[in-house]
PDB file of C-alpha atoms in Angstrom:
ATOM      1  CA  UNK A  24      80.704  74.785 129.367  1.00  0.00           C
ATOM      2  CA  UNK A  25      83.629  77.367 128.845  1.00  0.00           C
ATOM      3  CA  UNK A  26      81.788  80.398 129.810  1.00  0.00           C
ATOM      4  CA  UNK A  27      84.818  83.138 130.363  1.00  0.00           C
ATOM      5  CA  UNK A  28      84.032  86.453 131.023  1.00  0.00           C
ATOM      6  CA  UNK A  29      86.185  88.805 128.611  1.00  0.00           C
ATOM      7  CA  UNK A  30      87.857  91.802 130.002  1.00  0.00           C
ATOM      8  CA  UNK A  31      89.165  94.152 127.194  1.00  0.00           C
ATOM      9  CA  UNK A  32      92.085  95.703 128.907  1.00  0.00           C
ATOM     10  CA  UNK A  33      93.670  92.726 130.289  1.00  0.00           C
ATOM     11  CA  UNK A  34      93.219  91.048 126.499  1.00  0.00           C
ATOM     12  CA  UNK A  35      95.255  94.036 124.837  1.00  0.00           C
ATOM     13  CA  UNK A  36      97.787  93.704 127.492  1.00  0.00           C
ATOM     14  CA  UNK A  37      98.169  89.786 126.057  1.00  0.00           C
ATOM     15  CA  UNK A  38      98.840  91.672 122.874  1.00  0.00           C
ATOM     16  CA  UNK A  39     102.919  92.801 121.972  1.00  0.00           C
ATOM     17  CA  UNK A  40     102.481  93.663 118.262  1.00  0.00           C
ATOM     18  CA  UNK A  41     100.483  96.156 116.165  1.00  0.00           C
ATOM     19  CA  UNK A  42      98.192  94.604 113.473  1.00  0.00           C
ATOM     20  CA  UNK A  43      98.387  91.284 114.675  1.00  0.00           C
ATOM     21  CA  UNK A  44      94.154  90.268 115.156  1.00  0.00           C
ATOM     22  CA  UNK A  45      93.661  88.302 117.798  1.00  0.00           C
ATOM     23  CA  UNK A  46      90.420  86.107 118.972  1.00  0.00           C
ATOM     24  CA  UNK A  47      88.485  86.776 122.139  1.00  0.00           C
ATOM     25  CA  UNK A  48      85.045  85.198 121.505  1.00  0.00           C
ATOM     26  CA  UNK A  49      83.044  83.717 119.098  1.00  0.00           C
ATOM     27  CA  UNK A  50      79.305  84.352 119.252  1.00  0.00           C
ATOM     28  CA  UNK A  51      77.265  81.921 116.506  1.00  0.00           C
ATOM     29  CA  UNK A  52      79.498  82.179 113.307  1.00  0.00           C
ATOM     30  CA  UNK A  53      81.132  85.649 114.211  1.00  0.00           C
ATOM     31  CA  UNK A  54      84.495  86.598 115.526  1.00  0.00           C
ATOM     32  CA  UNK A  55      85.450  88.843 118.124  1.00  0.00           C
ATOM     33  CA  UNK A  56      88.558  90.337 117.390  1.00  0.00           C
ATOM     34  CA  UNK A  57      90.815  92.276 118.970  1.00  0.00           C
ATOM     35  CA  UNK A  58      93.746  94.768 116.912  1.00  0.00           C
ATOM     36  CA  UNK A  59      96.328  97.503 117.598  1.00  0.00           C
ATOM     37  CA  UNK A  60      96.208  99.674 115.072  1.00  0.00           C
ATOM     38  CA  UNK A  61      98.936 102.190 114.100  1.00  0.00           C
ATOM     39  CA  UNK A  62      99.313 102.526 110.060  1.00  0.00           C
ATOM     40  CA  UNK A  63      97.146 103.914 107.273  1.00  0.00           C
ATOM     41  CA  UNK A  64      95.696 100.197 105.965  1.00  0.00           C
ATOM     42  CA  UNK A  65      94.191  99.937 101.977  1.00  0.00           C
ATOM     43  CA  UNK A  66      91.207 100.799 100.017  1.00  0.00           C
ATOM     44  CA  UNK A  67      89.055  97.066 100.397  1.00  0.00           C
ATOM     45  CA  UNK A  68      85.930  95.260 100.497  1.00  0.00           C
ATOM     46  CA  UNK A  69      83.840  92.725 102.066  1.00  0.00           C
ATOM     47  CA  UNK A  70      81.557  91.043  99.369  1.00  0.00           C
ATOM     48  CA  UNK A  71      80.200  88.791 102.107  1.00  0.00           C
ATOM     49  CA  UNK A  72      79.192  90.021 104.947  1.00  0.00           C
ATOM     50  CA  UNK A  73      78.976  93.657 107.073  1.00  0.00           C
ATOM     51  CA  UNK A  74      81.738  94.539 109.202  1.00  0.00           C
ATOM     52  CA  UNK A  75      81.874  96.221 112.138  1.00  0.00           C
ATOM     53  CA  UNK A  76      84.424  98.438 113.955  1.00  0.00           C
ATOM     54  CA  UNK A  77      84.314  99.473 117.915  1.00  0.00           C
ATOM     55  CA  UNK A  78      86.956 101.200 119.558  1.00  0.00           C
ATOM     56  CA  UNK A  79      88.204 100.632 122.624  1.00  0.00           C
ATOM     57  CA  UNK A  80      90.652 102.895 123.367  1.00  0.00           C
ATOM     58  CA  UNK A  81      91.914 106.196 120.912  1.00  0.00           C
ATOM     59  CA  UNK A  82      90.866 107.223 117.785  1.00  0.00           C
ATOM     60  CA  UNK A  83      91.083 106.345 114.033  1.00  0.00           C
ATOM     61  CA  UNK A  84      89.364 107.148 110.686  1.00  0.00           C
ATOM     62  CA  UNK A  85      87.887 105.200 108.452  1.00  0.00           C
ATOM     63  CA  UNK A  86      87.698 106.622 104.811  1.00  0.00           C
ATOM     64  CA  UNK A  87      84.936 105.854 102.523  1.00  0.00           C
ATOM     65  CA  UNK A  88      84.525 106.923  98.638  1.00  0.00           C
ATOM     66  CA  UNK A  89      82.846 110.092  99.377  1.00  0.00           C
ATOM     67  CA  UNK A  90      83.436 111.221 103.291  1.00  0.00           C
ATOM     68  CA  UNK A  91      85.921 109.993 106.078  1.00  0.00           C
ATOM     69  CA  UNK A  92      84.276 108.941 109.504  1.00  0.00           C
ATOM     70  CA  UNK A  93      85.989 109.921 113.160  1.00  0.00           C
ATOM     71  CA  UNK A  94      85.656 107.232 115.434  1.00  0.00           C
ATOM     72  CA  UNK A  95      86.859 107.702 119.241  1.00  0.00           C
ATOM     73  CA  UNK A  96      86.349 105.107 122.003  1.00  0.00           C
ATOM     74  CA  UNK A  97      82.753 104.487 123.278  1.00  0.00           C
ATOM     75  CA  UNK A  98      81.963 104.972 119.656  1.00  0.00           C
ATOM     76  CA  UNK A  99      81.482 101.770 116.422  1.00  0.00           C
ATOM     77  CA  UNK A 100      80.207 101.788 112.906  1.00  0.00           C
ATOM     78  CA  UNK A 101      79.091  98.984 110.462  1.00  0.00           C
ATOM     79  CA  UNK A 102      80.751  98.739 107.147  1.00  0.00           C
ATOM     80  CA  UNK A 103      77.937  97.143 104.931  1.00  0.00           C
ATOM     81  CA  UNK A 104      79.106  94.316 102.964  1.00  0.00           C
ATOM     82  CA  UNK A 105      80.713  95.421  99.425  1.00  0.00           C
ATOM     83  CA  UNK A 106      81.657  98.996 100.441  1.00  0.00           C
ATOM     84  CA  UNK A 107      84.705 100.353  99.723  1.00  0.00           C
ATOM     85  CA  UNK A 108      86.882 101.568 103.024  1.00  0.00           C
ATOM     86  CA  UNK A 109      90.024 102.200 104.483  1.00  0.00           C
ATOM     87  CA  UNK A 110      91.169 102.159 107.826  1.00  0.00           C
ATOM     88  CA  UNK A 111      93.705 104.281 109.614  1.00  0.00           C
ATOM     89  CA  UNK A 112      95.107 105.726 112.770  1.00  0.00           C
ATOM     90  CA  UNK A 113      97.925 108.014 113.245  1.00  0.00           C
ATOM     91  CA  UNK A 114      98.564 107.000 117.192  1.00  0.00           C
ATOM     92  CA  UNK A 115      97.754 103.510 118.294  1.00  0.00           C
ATOM     93  CA  UNK A 116      93.919 102.425 118.106  1.00  0.00           C
ATOM     94  CA  UNK A 117      92.773 100.000 120.056  1.00  0.00           C
ATOM     95  CA  UNK A 118      89.514  97.945 118.530  1.00  0.00           C
ATOM     96  CA  UNK A 119      87.216  95.744 118.699  1.00  0.00           C
ATOM     97  CA  UNK A 120      86.073  93.566 115.101  1.00  0.00           C
ATOM     98  CA  UNK A 121      83.042  91.548 115.272  1.00  0.00           C
ATOM     99  CA  UNK A 122      82.752  89.474 112.125  1.00  0.00           C
ATOM    100  CA  UNK A 123      81.879  86.247 110.732  1.00  0.00           C
ATOM    101  CA  UNK A 124      84.911  83.689 111.353  1.00  0.00           C
ATOM    102  CA  UNK A 125      87.266  83.178 107.927  1.00  0.00           C
ATOM    103  CA  UNK A 126      86.237  87.242 107.213  1.00  0.00           C
ATOM    104  CA  UNK A 127      89.784  88.662 105.484  1.00  0.00           C
ATOM    105  CA  UNK A 128      91.137  91.771 107.414  1.00  0.00           C
ATOM    106  CA  UNK A 129      92.199  92.612 103.323  1.00  0.00           C
ATOM    107  CA  UNK A 130      88.804  91.515 102.060  1.00  0.00           C
ATOM    108  CA  UNK A 131      88.723  91.352  98.044  1.00  0.00           C
ATOM    109  CA  UNK A 132      92.253  93.499  98.093  1.00  0.00           C
ATOM    110  CA  UNK A 133      94.565  90.603  99.028  1.00  0.00           C
ATOM    111  CA  UNK A 134      98.508  91.610  99.001  1.00  0.00           C
ATOM    112  CA  UNK A 135     101.208  91.264 101.316  1.00  0.00           C
ATOM    113  CA  UNK A 136      99.032  93.017 105.237  1.00  0.00           C
ATOM    114  CA  UNK A 137      96.731  89.895 104.553  1.00  0.00           C
ATOM    115  CA  UNK A 138      96.779  88.632 107.779  1.00  0.00           C
ATOM    116  CA  UNK A 139      96.597  84.582 107.971  1.00  0.00           C
ATOM    117  CA  UNK A 140      97.007  83.362 111.283  1.00  0.00           C
ATOM    118  CA  UNK A 141      94.483  83.973 113.911  1.00  0.00           C
ATOM    119  CA  UNK A 142      95.312  83.039 117.367  1.00  0.00           C
ATOM    120  CA  UNK A 143      92.599  82.789 120.290  1.00  0.00           C
ATOM    121  CA  UNK A 144      94.105  84.660 123.176  1.00  0.00           C
TER     122      UNK A 144
ATOM    123  CA  UNK B  10      73.774 104.243 101.812  1.00  0.00           C
ATOM    124  CA  UNK B  11      73.548 105.039 105.881  1.00  0.00           C
ATOM    125  CA  UNK B  12      76.765 104.534 107.465  1.00  0.00           C
ATOM    126  CA  UNK B  13      76.756 106.490 110.716  1.00  0.00           C
ATOM    127  CA  UNK B  14      78.841 106.556 113.599  1.00  0.00           C
ATOM    128  CA  UNK B  15      77.202 105.065 116.920  1.00  0.00           C
ATOM    129  CA  UNK B  16      78.284 106.903 120.054  1.00  0.00           C
ATOM    130  CA  UNK B  17      77.364 105.114 123.454  1.00  0.00           C
ATOM    131  CA  UNK B  18      77.129 107.176 125.828  1.00  0.00           C
ATOM    132  CA  UNK B  19      74.683 109.435 122.946  1.00  0.00           C
ATOM    133  CA  UNK B  20      72.292 106.422 122.542  1.00  0.00           C
ATOM    134  CA  UNK B  21      71.979 105.787 126.124  1.00  0.00           C
ATOM    135  CA  UNK B  22      70.960 109.681 126.763  1.00  0.00           C
ATOM    136  CA  UNK B  23      68.237 109.226 124.424  1.00  0.00           C
ATOM    137  CA  UNK B  24      66.629 106.563 125.992  1.00  0.00           C
ATOM    138  CA  UNK B  25      64.821 107.442 128.985  1.00  0.00           C
ATOM    139  CA  UNK B  26      63.493 103.859 130.202  1.00  0.00           C
ATOM    140  CA  UNK B  27      65.125 101.006 132.192  1.00  0.00           C
ATOM    141  CA  UNK B  28      64.410  97.797 130.472  1.00  0.00           C
ATOM    142  CA  UNK B  29      63.642  99.132 126.671  1.00  0.00           C
ATOM    143  CA  UNK B  30      65.517  97.453 124.386  1.00  0.00           C
ATOM    144  CA  UNK B  31      66.716  99.898 121.955  1.00  0.00           C
ATOM    145  CA  UNK B  32      68.008  98.691 118.490  1.00  0.00           C
ATOM    146  CA  UNK B  33      71.341 100.845 117.475  1.00  0.00           C
ATOM    147  CA  UNK B  34      72.840  98.876 114.282  1.00  0.00           C
ATOM    148  CA  UNK B  35      72.877  95.827 112.335  1.00  0.00           C
ATOM    149  CA  UNK B  36      75.652  93.882 111.041  1.00  0.00           C
ATOM    150  CA  UNK B  37      74.131  90.893 108.805  1.00  0.00           C
ATOM    151  CA  UNK B  38      71.694  89.404 110.607  1.00  0.00           C
ATOM    152  CA  UNK B  39      72.435  90.552 114.293  1.00  0.00           C
ATOM    153  CA  UNK B  40      71.189  93.297 115.994  1.00  0.00           C
ATOM    154  CA  UNK B  41      73.241  95.689 118.486  1.00  0.00           C
ATOM    155  CA  UNK B  42      70.662  96.242 121.615  1.00  0.00           C
ATOM    156  CA  UNK B  43      71.120  99.111 124.180  1.00  0.00           C
ATOM    157  CA  UNK B  44      69.589  98.928 127.625  1.00  0.00           C
ATOM    158  CA  UNK B  45      69.846 100.281 131.038  1.00  0.00           C
ATOM    159  CA  UNK B  46      68.839  97.348 133.313  1.00  0.00           C
ATOM    160  CA  UNK B  47      67.914  97.781 137.225  1.00  0.00           C
ATOM    161  CA  UNK B  48      66.353  94.475 138.440  1.00  0.00           C
ATOM    162  CA  UNK B  49      66.184  90.946 138.507  1.00  0.00           C
ATOM    163  CA  UNK B  50      65.437  89.247 135.620  1.00  0.00           C
ATOM    164  CA  UNK B  51      64.005  85.690 135.287  1.00  0.00           C
ATOM    165  CA  UNK B  52      66.137  82.213 133.958  1.00  0.00           C
ATOM    166  CA  UNK B  53      65.687  81.933 130.567  1.00  0.00           C
ATOM    167  CA  UNK B  54      68.020  80.196 127.979  1.00  0.00           C
ATOM    168  CA  UNK B  55      67.933  80.768 123.794  1.00  0.00           C
ATOM    169  CA  UNK B  56      67.433  77.795 122.601  1.00  0.00           C
ATOM    170  CA  UNK B  57      68.031  78.867 118.913  1.00  0.00           C
ATOM    171  CA  UNK B  58      71.173  81.383 119.529  1.00  0.00           C
ATOM    172  CA  UNK B  59      74.602  82.526 121.632  1.00  0.00           C
ATOM    173  CA  UNK B  60      73.786  85.899 123.160  1.00  0.00           C
ATOM    174  CA  UNK B  61      76.636  88.670 123.848  1.00  0.00           C
ATOM    175  CA  UNK B  62      76.460  90.688 126.793  1.00  0.00           C
ATOM    176  CA  UNK B  63      79.025  93.889 126.464  1.00  0.00           C
ATOM    177  CA  UNK B  64      79.231  96.683 129.681  1.00  0.00           C
ATOM    178  CA  UNK B  65      79.210 100.003 128.772  1.00  0.00           C
ATOM    179  CA  UNK B  66      78.626 101.784 132.232  1.00  0.00           C
ATOM    180  CA  UNK B  67      78.326  99.878 135.672  1.00  0.00           C
ATOM    181  CA  UNK B  68      78.181  96.282 136.684  1.00  0.00           C
ATOM    182  CA  UNK B  69      75.625  93.597 137.205  1.00  0.00           C
ATOM    183  CA  UNK B  70      75.619  89.397 137.726  1.00  0.00           C
ATOM    184  CA  UNK B  71      74.699  86.690 135.358  1.00  0.00           C
ATOM    185  CA  UNK B  72      73.916  83.657 136.833  1.00  0.00           C
ATOM    186  CA  UNK B  73      74.599  80.198 135.538  1.00  0.00           C
ATOM    187  CA  UNK B  74      73.226  77.376 137.412  1.00  0.00           C
ATOM    188  CA  UNK B  75      76.711  76.091 139.019  1.00  0.00           C
ATOM    189  CA  UNK B  76      78.563  79.647 139.325  1.00  0.00           C
ATOM    190  CA  UNK B  77      77.460  83.387 139.058  1.00  0.00           C
ATOM    191  CA  UNK B  78      79.397  85.794 136.389  1.00  0.00           C
ATOM    192  CA  UNK B  79      79.987  89.189 137.632  1.00  0.00           C
ATOM    193  CA  UNK B  80      80.512  91.753 135.004  1.00  0.00           C
ATOM    194  CA  UNK B  81      81.893  95.535 134.803  1.00  0.00           C
ATOM    195  CA  UNK B  82      82.594  98.218 132.469  1.00  0.00           C
ATOM    196  CA  UNK B  83      84.747  96.975 129.638  1.00  0.00           C
ATOM    197  CA  UNK B  84      83.802  93.737 130.005  1.00  0.00           C
ATOM    198  CA  UNK B  85      82.037  91.227 127.555  1.00  0.00           C
ATOM    199  CA  UNK B  86      80.476  87.596 127.932  1.00  0.00           C
ATOM    200  CA  UNK B  87      78.865  85.264 125.829  1.00  0.00           C
ATOM    201  CA  UNK B  88      76.071  83.072 126.587  1.00  0.00           C
ATOM    202  CA  UNK B  89      75.934  79.860 124.842  1.00  0.00           C
ATOM    203  CA  UNK B  90      72.706  79.112 123.283  1.00  0.00           C
ATOM    204  CA  UNK B  91      70.693  76.648 125.220  1.00  0.00           C
ATOM    205  CA  UNK B  92      72.040  77.725 128.913  1.00  0.00           C
ATOM    206  CA  UNK B  93      70.046  78.618 130.882  1.00  0.00           C
ATOM    207  CA  UNK B  94      71.580  82.817 132.955  1.00  0.00           C
ATOM    208  CA  UNK B  95      69.107  85.025 134.573  1.00  0.00           C
ATOM    209  CA  UNK B  96      70.589  88.628 134.368  1.00  0.00           C
ATOM    210  CA  UNK B  97      70.584  91.303 137.319  1.00  0.00           C
ATOM    211  CA  UNK B  98      71.963  94.523 138.872  1.00  0.00           C
ATOM    212  CA  UNK B  99      71.410  96.279 142.257  1.00  0.00           C
ATOM    213  CA  UNK B 100      72.174  99.493 140.588  1.00  0.00           C
ATOM    214  CA  UNK B 101      71.814 100.987 137.056  1.00  0.00           C
ATOM    215  CA  UNK B 102      73.943  99.184 134.301  1.00  0.00           C
ATOM    216  CA  UNK B 103      74.143  99.950 130.620  1.00  0.00           C
ATOM    217  CA  UNK B 104      74.181  97.019 128.479  1.00  0.00           C
ATOM    218  CA  UNK B 105      74.836  96.075 124.669  1.00  0.00           C
ATOM    219  CA  UNK B 106      73.101  93.576 123.689  1.00  0.00           C
ATOM    220  CA  UNK B 107      74.323  91.460 120.384  1.00  0.00           C
ATOM    221  CA  UNK B 108      72.181  88.351 119.145  1.00  0.00           C
ATOM    222  CA  UNK B 109      70.421  88.134 116.007  1.00  0.00           C
ATOM    223  CA  UNK B 110      67.672  89.791 114.961  1.00  0.00           C
ATOM    224  CA  UNK B 111      63.937  88.045 115.910  1.00  0.00           C
ATOM    225  CA  UNK B 112      65.661  87.441 119.532  1.00  0.00           C
ATOM    226  CA  UNK B 113      63.369  87.079 122.859  1.00  0.00           C
ATOM    227  CA  UNK B 114      64.212  88.754 125.583  1.00  0.00           C
ATOM    228  CA  UNK B 115      62.734  86.582 128.443  1.00  0.00           C
ATOM    229  CA  UNK B 116      64.085  83.429 125.401  1.00  0.00           C
ATOM    230  CA  UNK B 117      62.219  80.280 126.250  1.00  0.00           C
ATOM    231  CA  UNK B 118      60.458  81.035 129.470  1.00  0.00           C
ATOM    232  CA  UNK B 119      58.846  83.898 128.088  1.00  0.00           C
ATOM    233  CA  UNK B 120      55.628  85.236 130.364  1.00  0.00           C
ATOM    234  CA  UNK B 121      55.297  89.567 131.119  1.00  0.00           C
ATOM    235  CA  UNK B 122      58.620  90.868 130.768  1.00  0.00           C
ATOM    236  CA  UNK B 123      58.884  90.166 127.703  1.00  0.00           C
ATOM    237  CA  UNK B 124      59.989  92.718 125.885  1.00  0.00           C
ATOM    238  CA  UNK B 125      57.917  92.903 122.251  1.00  0.00           C
ATOM    239  CA  UNK B 126      58.431  96.599 120.916  1.00  0.00           C
ATOM    240  CA  UNK B 127      62.166  96.955 119.807  1.00  0.00           C
ATOM    241  CA  UNK B 128      62.065 100.481 118.154  1.00  0.00           C
ATOM    242  CA  UNK B 129      65.247 101.965 116.716  1.00  0.00           C
ATOM    243  CA  UNK B 130      67.027 104.766 118.029  1.00  0.00           C
TER     244      UNK B 130
END
């Protein structure tokens, strides 16, 4: 049985590129994914699932259609399924995403920011 | 739509008792629960689900039948379903648990440490 303690800082040190999602753990059908973000993402939603953003380092914004959320280290939010959102960060933000395996980063929007190759680290 | 940013430190400040599990978020069928632990827990397993321990502050041990895991702030582990484990901490440890709603803290073992009243904060 492969039971490994995951250290976020050590895992982030293994990620050289921005915007490359890396799977670090799976709980039942859910993937835990790390990403280093520094960009304005696109409006999208996930019609089939809720999605968790947890900030490991830095800060980010998530625009909703009626307001903007600001998250910093030590904070998380659940974006409910079907809710349009647009994540962004001016400075690099280290994020833990929790969502079912197979969830696409661009959700219903598609397009050339879609990250199709998910690597475990 | 009630979308709230959760700050772990603020939520822990609302928890006055040790070993009282508080729900802070739900993603699909999964609860995110905080607990302040300072005790040796009991051997148990969850036959129906994996379980995530994430350390927000402090450190803890999780005994497995063949070894002991040590986790500190900024680390997490997935205990697979059916795997016997015994969490413990000598000093207070602030933990985020992620597991399906309805998962019982004592799993298959039951007994008087079972926490039956789950409160949202």
